[in-house]
Short mmCIF file of C-alpha atoms in Angstrom, two decimals:
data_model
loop_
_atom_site.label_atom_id
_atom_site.label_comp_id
_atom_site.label_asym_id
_atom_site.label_seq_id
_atom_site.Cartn_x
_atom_site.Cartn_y
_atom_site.Cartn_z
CA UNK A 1 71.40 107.52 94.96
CA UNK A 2 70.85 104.04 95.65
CA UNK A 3 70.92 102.47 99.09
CA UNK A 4 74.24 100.57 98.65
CA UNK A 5 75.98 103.90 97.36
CA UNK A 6 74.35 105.91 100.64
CA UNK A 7 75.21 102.65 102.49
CA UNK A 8 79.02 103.14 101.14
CA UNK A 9 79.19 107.39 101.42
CA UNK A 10 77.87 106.68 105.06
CA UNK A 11 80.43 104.79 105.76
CA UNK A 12 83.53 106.56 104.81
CA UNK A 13 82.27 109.72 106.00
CA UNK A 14 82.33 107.63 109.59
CA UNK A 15 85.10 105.89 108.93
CA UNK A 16 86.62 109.65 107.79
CA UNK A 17 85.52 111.29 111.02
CA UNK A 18 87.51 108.95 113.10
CA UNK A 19 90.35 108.80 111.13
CA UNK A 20 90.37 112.41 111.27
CA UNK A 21 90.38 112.69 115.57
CA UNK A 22 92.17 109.60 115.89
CA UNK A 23 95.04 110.19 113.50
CA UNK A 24 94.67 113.07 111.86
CA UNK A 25 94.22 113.81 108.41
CA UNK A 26 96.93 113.78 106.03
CA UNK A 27 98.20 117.12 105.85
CA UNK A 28 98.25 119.16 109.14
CA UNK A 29 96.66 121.83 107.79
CA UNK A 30 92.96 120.31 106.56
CA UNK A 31 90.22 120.78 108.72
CA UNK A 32 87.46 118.13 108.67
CA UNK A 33 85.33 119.70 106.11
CA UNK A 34 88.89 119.51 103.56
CA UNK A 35 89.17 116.25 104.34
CA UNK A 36 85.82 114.67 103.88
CA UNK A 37 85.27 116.38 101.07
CA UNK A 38 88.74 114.97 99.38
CA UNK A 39 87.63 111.22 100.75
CA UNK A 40 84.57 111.30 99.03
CA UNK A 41 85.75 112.87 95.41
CA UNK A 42 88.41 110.13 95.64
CA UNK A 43 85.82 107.05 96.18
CA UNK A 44 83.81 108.79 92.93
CA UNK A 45 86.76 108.27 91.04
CA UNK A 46 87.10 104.66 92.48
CA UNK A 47 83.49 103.84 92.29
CA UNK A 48 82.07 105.67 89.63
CA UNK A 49 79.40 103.37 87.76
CA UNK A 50 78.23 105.53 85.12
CA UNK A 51 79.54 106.14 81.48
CA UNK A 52 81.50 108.56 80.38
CA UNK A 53 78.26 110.01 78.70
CA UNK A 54 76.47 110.54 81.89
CA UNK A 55 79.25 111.97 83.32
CA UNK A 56 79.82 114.63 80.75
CA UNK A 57 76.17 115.35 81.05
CA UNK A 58 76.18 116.00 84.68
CA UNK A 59 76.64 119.40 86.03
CA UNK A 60 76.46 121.34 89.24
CA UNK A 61 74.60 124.76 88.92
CA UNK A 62 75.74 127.62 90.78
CA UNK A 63 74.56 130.70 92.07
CA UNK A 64 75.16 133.78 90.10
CA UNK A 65 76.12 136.52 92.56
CA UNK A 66 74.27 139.96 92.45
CA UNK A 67 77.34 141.74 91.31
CA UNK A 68 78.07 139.76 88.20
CA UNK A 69 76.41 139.78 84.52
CA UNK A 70 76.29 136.80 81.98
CA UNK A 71 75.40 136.79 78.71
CA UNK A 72 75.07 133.79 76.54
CA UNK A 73 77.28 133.43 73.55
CA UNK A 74 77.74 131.02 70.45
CA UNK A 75 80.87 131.02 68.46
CA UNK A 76 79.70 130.43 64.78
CA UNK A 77 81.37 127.53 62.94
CA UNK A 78 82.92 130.23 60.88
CA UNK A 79 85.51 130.93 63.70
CA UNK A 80 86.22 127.28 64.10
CA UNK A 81 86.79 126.78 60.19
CA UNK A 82 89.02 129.46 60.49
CA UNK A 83 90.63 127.94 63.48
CA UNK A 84 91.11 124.94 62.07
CA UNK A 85 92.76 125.59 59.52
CA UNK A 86 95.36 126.62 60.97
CA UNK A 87 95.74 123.66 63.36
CA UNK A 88 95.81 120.98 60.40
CA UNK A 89 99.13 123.06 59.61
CA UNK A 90 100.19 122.92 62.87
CA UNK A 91 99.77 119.71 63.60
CA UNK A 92 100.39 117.72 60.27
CA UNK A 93 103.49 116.49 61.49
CA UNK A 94 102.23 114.14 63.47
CA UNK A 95 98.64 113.67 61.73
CA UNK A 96 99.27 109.33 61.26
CA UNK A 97 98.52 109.45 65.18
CA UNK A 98 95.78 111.72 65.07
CA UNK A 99 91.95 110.81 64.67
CA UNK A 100 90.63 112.35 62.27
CA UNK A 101 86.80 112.45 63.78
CA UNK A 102 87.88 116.07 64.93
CA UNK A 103 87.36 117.70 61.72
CA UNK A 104 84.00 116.63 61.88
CA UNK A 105 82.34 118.14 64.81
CA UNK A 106 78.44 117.52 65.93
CA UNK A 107 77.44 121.26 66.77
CA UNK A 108 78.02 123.98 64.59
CA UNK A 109 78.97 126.64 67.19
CA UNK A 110 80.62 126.79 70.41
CA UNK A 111 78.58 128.24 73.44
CA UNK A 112 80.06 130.32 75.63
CA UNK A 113 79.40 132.81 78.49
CA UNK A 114 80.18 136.57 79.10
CA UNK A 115 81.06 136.78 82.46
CA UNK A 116 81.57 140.44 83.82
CA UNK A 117 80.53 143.18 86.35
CA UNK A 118 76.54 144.22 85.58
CA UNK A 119 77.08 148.02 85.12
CA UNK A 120 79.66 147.02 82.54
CA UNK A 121 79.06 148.87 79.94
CA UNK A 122 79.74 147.41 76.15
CA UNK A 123 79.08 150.85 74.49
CA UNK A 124 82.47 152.20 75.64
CA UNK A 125 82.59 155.23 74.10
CA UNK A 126 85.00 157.13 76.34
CA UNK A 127 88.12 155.91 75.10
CA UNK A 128 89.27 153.75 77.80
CA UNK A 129 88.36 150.29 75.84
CA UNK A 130 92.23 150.31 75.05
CA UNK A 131 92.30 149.34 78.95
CA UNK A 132 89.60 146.93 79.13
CA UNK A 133 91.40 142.91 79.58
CA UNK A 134 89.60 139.63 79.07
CA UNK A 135 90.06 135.92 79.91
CA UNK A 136 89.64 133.04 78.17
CA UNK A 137 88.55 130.36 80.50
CA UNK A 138 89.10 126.43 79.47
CA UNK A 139 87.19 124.20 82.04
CA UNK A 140 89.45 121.42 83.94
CA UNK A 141 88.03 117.89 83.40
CA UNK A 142 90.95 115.73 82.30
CA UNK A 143 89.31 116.96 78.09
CA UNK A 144 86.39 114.41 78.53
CA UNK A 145 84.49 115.91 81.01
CA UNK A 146 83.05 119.41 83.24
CA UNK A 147 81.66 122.00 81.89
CA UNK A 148 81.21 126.03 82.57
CA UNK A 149 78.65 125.24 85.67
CA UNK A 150 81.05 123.93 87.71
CA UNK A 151 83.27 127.20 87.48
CA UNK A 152 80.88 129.73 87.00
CA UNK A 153 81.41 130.62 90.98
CA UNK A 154 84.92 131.32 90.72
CA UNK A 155 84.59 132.85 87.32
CA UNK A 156 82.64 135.86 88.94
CA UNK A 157 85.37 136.26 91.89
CA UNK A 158 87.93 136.61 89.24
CA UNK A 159 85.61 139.11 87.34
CA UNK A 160 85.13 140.98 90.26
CA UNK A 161 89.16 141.57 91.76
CA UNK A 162 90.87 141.56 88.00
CA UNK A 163 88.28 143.61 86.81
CA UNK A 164 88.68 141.75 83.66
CA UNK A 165 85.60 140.36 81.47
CA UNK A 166 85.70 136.21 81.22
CA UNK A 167 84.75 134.82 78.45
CA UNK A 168 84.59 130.84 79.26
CA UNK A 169 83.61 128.16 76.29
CA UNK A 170 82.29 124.68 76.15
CA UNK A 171 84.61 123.13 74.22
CA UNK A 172 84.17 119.50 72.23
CA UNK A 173 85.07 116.63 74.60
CA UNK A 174 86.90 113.20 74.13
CA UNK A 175 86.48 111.08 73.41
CA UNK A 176 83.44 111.97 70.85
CA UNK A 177 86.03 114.67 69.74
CA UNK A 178 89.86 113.97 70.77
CA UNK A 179 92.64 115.79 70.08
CA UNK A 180 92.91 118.70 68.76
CA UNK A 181 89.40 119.73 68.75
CA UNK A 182 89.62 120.65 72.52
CA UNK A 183 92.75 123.10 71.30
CA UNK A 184 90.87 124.06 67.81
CA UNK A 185 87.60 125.04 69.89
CA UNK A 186 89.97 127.48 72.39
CA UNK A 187 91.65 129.14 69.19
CA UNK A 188 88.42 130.52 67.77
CA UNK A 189 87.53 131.57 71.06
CA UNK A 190 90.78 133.48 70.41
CA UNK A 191 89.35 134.56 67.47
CA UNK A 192 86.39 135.59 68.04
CA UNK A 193 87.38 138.00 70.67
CA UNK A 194 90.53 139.29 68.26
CA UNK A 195 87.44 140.09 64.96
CA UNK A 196 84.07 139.83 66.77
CA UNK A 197 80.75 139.82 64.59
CA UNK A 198 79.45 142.60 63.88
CA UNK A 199 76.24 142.09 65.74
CA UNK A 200 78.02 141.46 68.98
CA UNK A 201 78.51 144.07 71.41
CA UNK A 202 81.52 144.75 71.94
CA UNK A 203 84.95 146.01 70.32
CA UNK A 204 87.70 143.67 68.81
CA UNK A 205 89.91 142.88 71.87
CA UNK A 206 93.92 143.35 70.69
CA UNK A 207 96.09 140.00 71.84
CA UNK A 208 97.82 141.92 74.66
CA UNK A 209 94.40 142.49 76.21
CA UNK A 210 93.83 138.80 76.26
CA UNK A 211 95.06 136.59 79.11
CA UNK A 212 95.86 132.75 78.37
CA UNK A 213 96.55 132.68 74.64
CA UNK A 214 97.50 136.55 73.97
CA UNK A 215 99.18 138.60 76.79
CA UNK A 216 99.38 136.09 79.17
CA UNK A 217 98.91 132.78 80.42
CA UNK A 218 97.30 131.62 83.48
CA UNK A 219 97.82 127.67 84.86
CA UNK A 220 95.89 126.32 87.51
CA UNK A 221 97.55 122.37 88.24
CA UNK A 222 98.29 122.15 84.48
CA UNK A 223 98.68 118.49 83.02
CA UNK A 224 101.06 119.16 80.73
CA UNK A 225 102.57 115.56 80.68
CA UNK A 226 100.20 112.59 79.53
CA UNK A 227 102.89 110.09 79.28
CA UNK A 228 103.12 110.16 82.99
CA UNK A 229 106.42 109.58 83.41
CA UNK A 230 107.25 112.38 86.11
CA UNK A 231 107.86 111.05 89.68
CA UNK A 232 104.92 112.15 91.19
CA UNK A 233 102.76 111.02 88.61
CA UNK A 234 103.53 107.28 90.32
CA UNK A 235 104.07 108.07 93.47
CA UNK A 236 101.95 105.80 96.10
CA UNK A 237 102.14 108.44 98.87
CA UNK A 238 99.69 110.29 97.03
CA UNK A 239 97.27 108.10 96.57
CA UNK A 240 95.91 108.77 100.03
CA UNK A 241 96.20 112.84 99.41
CA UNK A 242 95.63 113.63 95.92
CA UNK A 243 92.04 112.50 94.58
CA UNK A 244 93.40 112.37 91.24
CA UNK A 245 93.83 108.23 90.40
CA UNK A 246 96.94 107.46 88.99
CA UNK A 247 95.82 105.84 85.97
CA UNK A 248 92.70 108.63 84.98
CA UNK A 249 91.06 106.01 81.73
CA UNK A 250 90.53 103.22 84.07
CA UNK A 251 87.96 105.29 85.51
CA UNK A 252 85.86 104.26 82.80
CA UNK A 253 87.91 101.47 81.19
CA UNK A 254 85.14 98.85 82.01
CA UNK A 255 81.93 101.14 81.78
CA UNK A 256 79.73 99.79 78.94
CA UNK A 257 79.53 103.40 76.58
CA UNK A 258 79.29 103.92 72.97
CA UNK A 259 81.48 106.72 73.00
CA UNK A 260 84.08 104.66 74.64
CA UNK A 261 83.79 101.58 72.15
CA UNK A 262 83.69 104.02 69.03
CA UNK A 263 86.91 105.42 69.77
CA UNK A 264 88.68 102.14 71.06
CA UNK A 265 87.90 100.93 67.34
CA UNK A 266 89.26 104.57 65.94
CA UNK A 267 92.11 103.71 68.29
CA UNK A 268 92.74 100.31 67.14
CA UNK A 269 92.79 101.79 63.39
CA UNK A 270 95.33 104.22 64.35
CA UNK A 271 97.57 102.02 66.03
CA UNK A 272 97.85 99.63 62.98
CA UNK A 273 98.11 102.16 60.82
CA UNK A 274 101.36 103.69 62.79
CA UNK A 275 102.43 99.67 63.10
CA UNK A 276 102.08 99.43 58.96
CA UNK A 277 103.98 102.82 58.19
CA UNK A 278 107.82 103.56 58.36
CA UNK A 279 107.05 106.91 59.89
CA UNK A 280 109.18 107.68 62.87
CA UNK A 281 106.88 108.51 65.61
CA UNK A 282 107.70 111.66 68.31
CA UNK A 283 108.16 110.14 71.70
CA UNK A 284 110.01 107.66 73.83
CA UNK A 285 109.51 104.39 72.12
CA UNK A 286 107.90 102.82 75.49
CA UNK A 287 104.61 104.43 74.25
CA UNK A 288 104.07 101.78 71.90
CA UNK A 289 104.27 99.37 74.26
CA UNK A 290 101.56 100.28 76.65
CA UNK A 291 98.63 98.39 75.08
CA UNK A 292 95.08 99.74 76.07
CA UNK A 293 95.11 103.30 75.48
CA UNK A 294 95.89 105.08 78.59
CA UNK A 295 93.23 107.94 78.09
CA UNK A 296 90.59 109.19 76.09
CA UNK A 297 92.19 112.49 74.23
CA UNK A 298 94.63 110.95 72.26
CA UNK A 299 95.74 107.01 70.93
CA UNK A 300 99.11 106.22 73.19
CA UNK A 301 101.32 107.03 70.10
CA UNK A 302 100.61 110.46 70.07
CA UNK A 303 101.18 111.15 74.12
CA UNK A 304 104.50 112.75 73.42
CA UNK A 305 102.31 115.21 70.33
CA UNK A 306 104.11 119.13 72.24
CA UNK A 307 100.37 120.07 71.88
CA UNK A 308 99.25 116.91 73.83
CA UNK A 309 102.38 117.35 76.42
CA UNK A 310 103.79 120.49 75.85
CA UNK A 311 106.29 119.57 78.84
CA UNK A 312 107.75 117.72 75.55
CA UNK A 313 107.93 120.24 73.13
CA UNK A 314 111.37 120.92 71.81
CA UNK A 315 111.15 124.45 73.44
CA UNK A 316 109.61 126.34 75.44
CA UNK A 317 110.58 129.78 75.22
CA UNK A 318 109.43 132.86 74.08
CA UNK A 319 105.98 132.47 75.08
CA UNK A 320 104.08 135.28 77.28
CA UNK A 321 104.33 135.47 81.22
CA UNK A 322 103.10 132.54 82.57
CA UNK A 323 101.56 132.15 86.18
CA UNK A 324 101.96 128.46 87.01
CA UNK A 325 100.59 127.25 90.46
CA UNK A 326 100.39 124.11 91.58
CA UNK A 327 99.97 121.73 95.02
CA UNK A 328 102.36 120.11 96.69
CA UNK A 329 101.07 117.08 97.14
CA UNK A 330 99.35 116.65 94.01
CA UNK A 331 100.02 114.20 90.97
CA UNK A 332 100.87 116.91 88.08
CA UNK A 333 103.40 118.67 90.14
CA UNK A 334 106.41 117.44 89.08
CA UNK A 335 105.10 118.32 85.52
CA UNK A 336 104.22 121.64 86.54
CA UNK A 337 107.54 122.41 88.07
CA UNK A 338 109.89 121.25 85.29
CA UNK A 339 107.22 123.08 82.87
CA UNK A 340 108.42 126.18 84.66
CA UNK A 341 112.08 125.52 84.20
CA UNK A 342 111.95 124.52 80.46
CA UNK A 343 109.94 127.74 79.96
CA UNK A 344 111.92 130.19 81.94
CA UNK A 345 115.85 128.68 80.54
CA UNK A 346 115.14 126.63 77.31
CA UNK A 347 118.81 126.39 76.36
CA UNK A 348 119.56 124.85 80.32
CA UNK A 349 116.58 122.76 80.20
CA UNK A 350 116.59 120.37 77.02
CA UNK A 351 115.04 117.33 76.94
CA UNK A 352 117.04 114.67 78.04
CA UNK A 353 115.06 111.22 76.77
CA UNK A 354 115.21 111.64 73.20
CA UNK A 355 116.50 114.39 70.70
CA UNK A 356 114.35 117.19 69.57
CA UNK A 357 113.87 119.88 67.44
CA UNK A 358 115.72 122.45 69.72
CA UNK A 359 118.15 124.14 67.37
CA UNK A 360 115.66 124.62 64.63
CA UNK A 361 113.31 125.86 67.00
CA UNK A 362 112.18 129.78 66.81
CA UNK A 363 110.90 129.71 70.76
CA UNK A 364 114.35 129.57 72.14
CA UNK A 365 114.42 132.89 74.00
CA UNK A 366 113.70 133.12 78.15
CA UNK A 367 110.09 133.14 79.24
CA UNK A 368 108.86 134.95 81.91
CA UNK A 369 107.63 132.36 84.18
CA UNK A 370 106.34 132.67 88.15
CA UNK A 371 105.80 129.37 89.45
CA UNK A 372 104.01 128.94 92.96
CA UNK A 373 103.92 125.61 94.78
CA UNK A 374 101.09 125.76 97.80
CA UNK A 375 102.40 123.88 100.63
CA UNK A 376 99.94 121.02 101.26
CA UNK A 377 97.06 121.63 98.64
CA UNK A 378 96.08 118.92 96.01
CA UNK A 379 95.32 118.87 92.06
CA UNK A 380 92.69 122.20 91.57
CA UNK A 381 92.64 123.47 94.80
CA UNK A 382 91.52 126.44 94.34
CA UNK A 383 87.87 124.70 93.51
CA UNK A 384 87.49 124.41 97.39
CA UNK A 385 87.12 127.99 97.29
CA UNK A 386 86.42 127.52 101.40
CA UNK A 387 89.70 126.66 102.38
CA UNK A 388 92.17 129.64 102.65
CA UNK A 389 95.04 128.84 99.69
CA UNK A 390 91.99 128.82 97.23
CA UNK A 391 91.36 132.54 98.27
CA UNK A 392 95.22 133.25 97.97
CA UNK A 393 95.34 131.37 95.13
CA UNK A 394 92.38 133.69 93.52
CA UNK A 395 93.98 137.05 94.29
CA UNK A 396 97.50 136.04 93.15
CA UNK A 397 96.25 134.97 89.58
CA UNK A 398 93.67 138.25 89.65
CA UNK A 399 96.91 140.28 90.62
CA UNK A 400 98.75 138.56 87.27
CA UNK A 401 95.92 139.11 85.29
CA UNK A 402 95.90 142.69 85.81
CA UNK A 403 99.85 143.21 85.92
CA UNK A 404 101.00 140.98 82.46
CA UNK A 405 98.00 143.17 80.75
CA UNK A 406 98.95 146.90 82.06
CA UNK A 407 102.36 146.04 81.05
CA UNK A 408 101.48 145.00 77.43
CA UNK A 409 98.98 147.57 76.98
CA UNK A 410 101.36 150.62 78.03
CA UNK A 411 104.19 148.71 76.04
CA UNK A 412 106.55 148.87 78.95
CA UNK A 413 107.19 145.20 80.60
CA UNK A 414 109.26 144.94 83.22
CA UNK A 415 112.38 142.86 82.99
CA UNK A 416 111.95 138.78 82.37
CA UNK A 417 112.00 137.48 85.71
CA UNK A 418 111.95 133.40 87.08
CA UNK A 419 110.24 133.74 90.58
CA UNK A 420 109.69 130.38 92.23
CA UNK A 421 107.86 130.84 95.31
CA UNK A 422 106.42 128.75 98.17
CA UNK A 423 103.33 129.68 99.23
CA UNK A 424 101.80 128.58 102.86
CA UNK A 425 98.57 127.26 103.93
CA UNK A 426 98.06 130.62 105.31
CA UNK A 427 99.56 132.61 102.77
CA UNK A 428 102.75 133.21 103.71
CA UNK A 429 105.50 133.68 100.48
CA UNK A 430 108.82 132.68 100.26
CA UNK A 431 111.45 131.21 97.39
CA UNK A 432 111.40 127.85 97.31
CA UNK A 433 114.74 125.64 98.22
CA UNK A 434 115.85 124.71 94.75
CA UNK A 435 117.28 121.72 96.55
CA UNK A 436 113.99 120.26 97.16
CA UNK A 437 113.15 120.01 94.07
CA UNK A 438 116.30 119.03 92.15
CA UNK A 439 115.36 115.35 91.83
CA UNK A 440 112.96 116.74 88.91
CA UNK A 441 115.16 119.04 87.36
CA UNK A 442 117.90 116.54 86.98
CA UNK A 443 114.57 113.74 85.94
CA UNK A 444 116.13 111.40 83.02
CA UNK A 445 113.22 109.77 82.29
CA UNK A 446 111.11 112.42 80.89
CA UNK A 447 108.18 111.01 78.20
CA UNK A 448 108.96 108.01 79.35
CA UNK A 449 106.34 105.59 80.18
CA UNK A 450 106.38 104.32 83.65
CA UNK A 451 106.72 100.42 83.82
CA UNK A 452 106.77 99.08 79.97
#
């Protein structure tokens, strides 16, 4: 670190302390420790110097705790051939806004880690692998950036109270690889663990012993929205609690980077080629007129893609139980909440910005959806793993885990259920006041690009 930057973390830690026994911080509930350490992940997002390449490169290596085993993997290429084949399919309709760059990727494997007790034993041979559960684990990092370091901590406290096995990938990164490769990369992870190698060791997991993409699925703060155009995606209050900047690519917008210049110029090809064609676009027709693309996963066009935003998607139902939890005062909430609505009663819950495929659509049926909403906490809170919603945060998603599988293993789910709960600093649960929230439920301007 140079001496400017130490000059500069000095001086908001200072100016942090006093703040902090002169005012207060910003929620009641942070202690000092909370809030420095939200001040100074804030002023990296506002002062970050390096490229997008360094940043991707950096990690933070953690401690592996006596209790927990992890074995290296690599997903051949095969599985991601496999994978994406299916996702040209999937997402053909909309392929004039896609880059093609992601059919071409620069490894030929994805690595991986095994994360699981150490006297697990992989030569199960007492018939109780019909019991065993497994996550797949997708690293946070806005899809251009983190890595399975930065996790690997909380990977082996969900190992040890689900009891499940994690299996956690590196997958391709924008904007070397945008969309879909992020999305093809977690489906052969999917498939791996359905039709293993034969040289691994361990058995063919069945989908409803899979948590994310089989039996159940898992959200931690999901940004499911990249148009932006929920209310708390804008809303200046937050910029002084959430450490998430309101416009994410201008963290890097003037960074010199190769990566960054090679896919403004794929961007740039895209757009004219949209611009040239008579193909009607998906999407509010304000995302055209942003200008610079907004972020690195995807060319503005294609925000309102259901596999980019899946808020958008024409439904949302029929999918497994989802677990969605998410801050208070944190940017993607509004996102995350109406997520949970659209999920839980598709038929209530249409779109209202622009007509979509709803009637034709075979995911029309009621999802079982608990949403959680932790009083006070910020985007990814459970990474402070100090602080105590993180901990409740942990046990309540361990707790899904090992409920969604038991019940799709025996073949006896309980009844859908929509539970939205408030959740306390301290842990306390209770429903939330649909009242407070109805300002997003009744939201008009959904995919709709703030300002343009």
């Amino acid at each position: 670190m140079d001496s400017l930057k130490f000059l500069r973390h000095i001086s908001l830690i200072i100016s942090t302390i006093f703040k902090y026994f002169t005012s207060g911080p910003p929620q009641p509930s942070w202690n000092l420790k909370l809030y420095l350490s939200i001040e100074l992940l804030r002023s990296l997002f506002c002062s970050y110097s390096g490229t997008i390449e360094e940043l991707q490169q950096s990690n933070r290596n953690e401690d592996i705790p006596s209790h927990v085993k992890i074995d290296k993997v690599i997903i051949s290429h095969e599985y991601r051939i496999n994978a994406q084949a299916y996702i040209e399919r999937l997402v053909k309709p909309y392929e004039v806004a896609i880059d093609p760059i992601w059919k071409s990727p620069r490894n030929n494997g994805i690595n991986g880690e095994l994360i699981m007790n150490k006297d697990w034993n992989f030569n199960n041979e007492e018939g109780s692998w019909e019991k065993e559960k497994i996550v797949i684990f997708l690293h946070g990092g806005g899809y251009c950036c983190g890595n399975i370091d930065s996790s690997r901590e909380i990977l082996c406290e969900i190992s040890k109270i689900s009891g499940a096995r994690i299996l956690a990938i590196e997958y391709r990164l924008a904007p070397q690889q945008p969309f879909p490769a992020a999305l093809c990369d977690a489906l052969a992870a999917y498939l791996y663990l359905k039709n293993p190698p034969n040289d691994t060791r361990f058995k063919p997991y069945k989908p409803e012993q899979i948590v994310l993409l089989g039996t159940g699925i898992a959200l931690w703060s999901p940004w499911v929205d990249q148009t932006h155009s929920m209310p708390s995606y804008s809303d200046q209050m937050l910029d002084e609690i959430d450490y998430v900047p309101r416009r994410l690519g201008n963290v890097f917008a003037n960074r010199p980077s190769i990566a960054l210049s090679e896919f403004k110029q794929r961007a740039e090809t895209i757009t004219r080629k949209i611009q040239q064609s008579e193909i009607k676009l998906i999407g509010d027709e304000s995302l055209k007129r942003i200008g610079q693309p907004i972020n690195l996963y995807v060319v503005n066009e294609g925000l309102a893609i259901p596999y980019v935003s899946p808020v958008l998607a024409e439904s949302l139902g029929g999918l497994p139980p989802m677990l969605i939890e998410t801050g208070n005062v944190e940017r993607y909430r509004d996102e995350a909440i109406y997520l949970s609505y659209r999920a839980s009663n598709p038929e209530k819950y249409r779109l209202p910005a622009y007509e979509t495929d709803f009637d034709n659509s075979h995911f029309k049926s009621q999802t079982e959806v608990t949403l959680e909403v932790f009083d006070e906490m910020f985007h990814a809170f459970q990474a402070f793993k100090y602080c105590e919603p993180a901990k409740v945060s942990i046990n309540r998603t361990c707790n899904f885990i090992s409920r969604v599988t038991r019940e799709a293993i025996l073949a006896n789910p309980l009844p859908l259920r929509f539970s939205v709960l408030r959740i306390s600093y301290d842990g306390e649960v209770r429903p939330l006041n649909e009242s407070s929230i109805n300002h997003i439920l009744r939201w008009d301007q959904v995919g709709v690009y703030p300002g343009v």
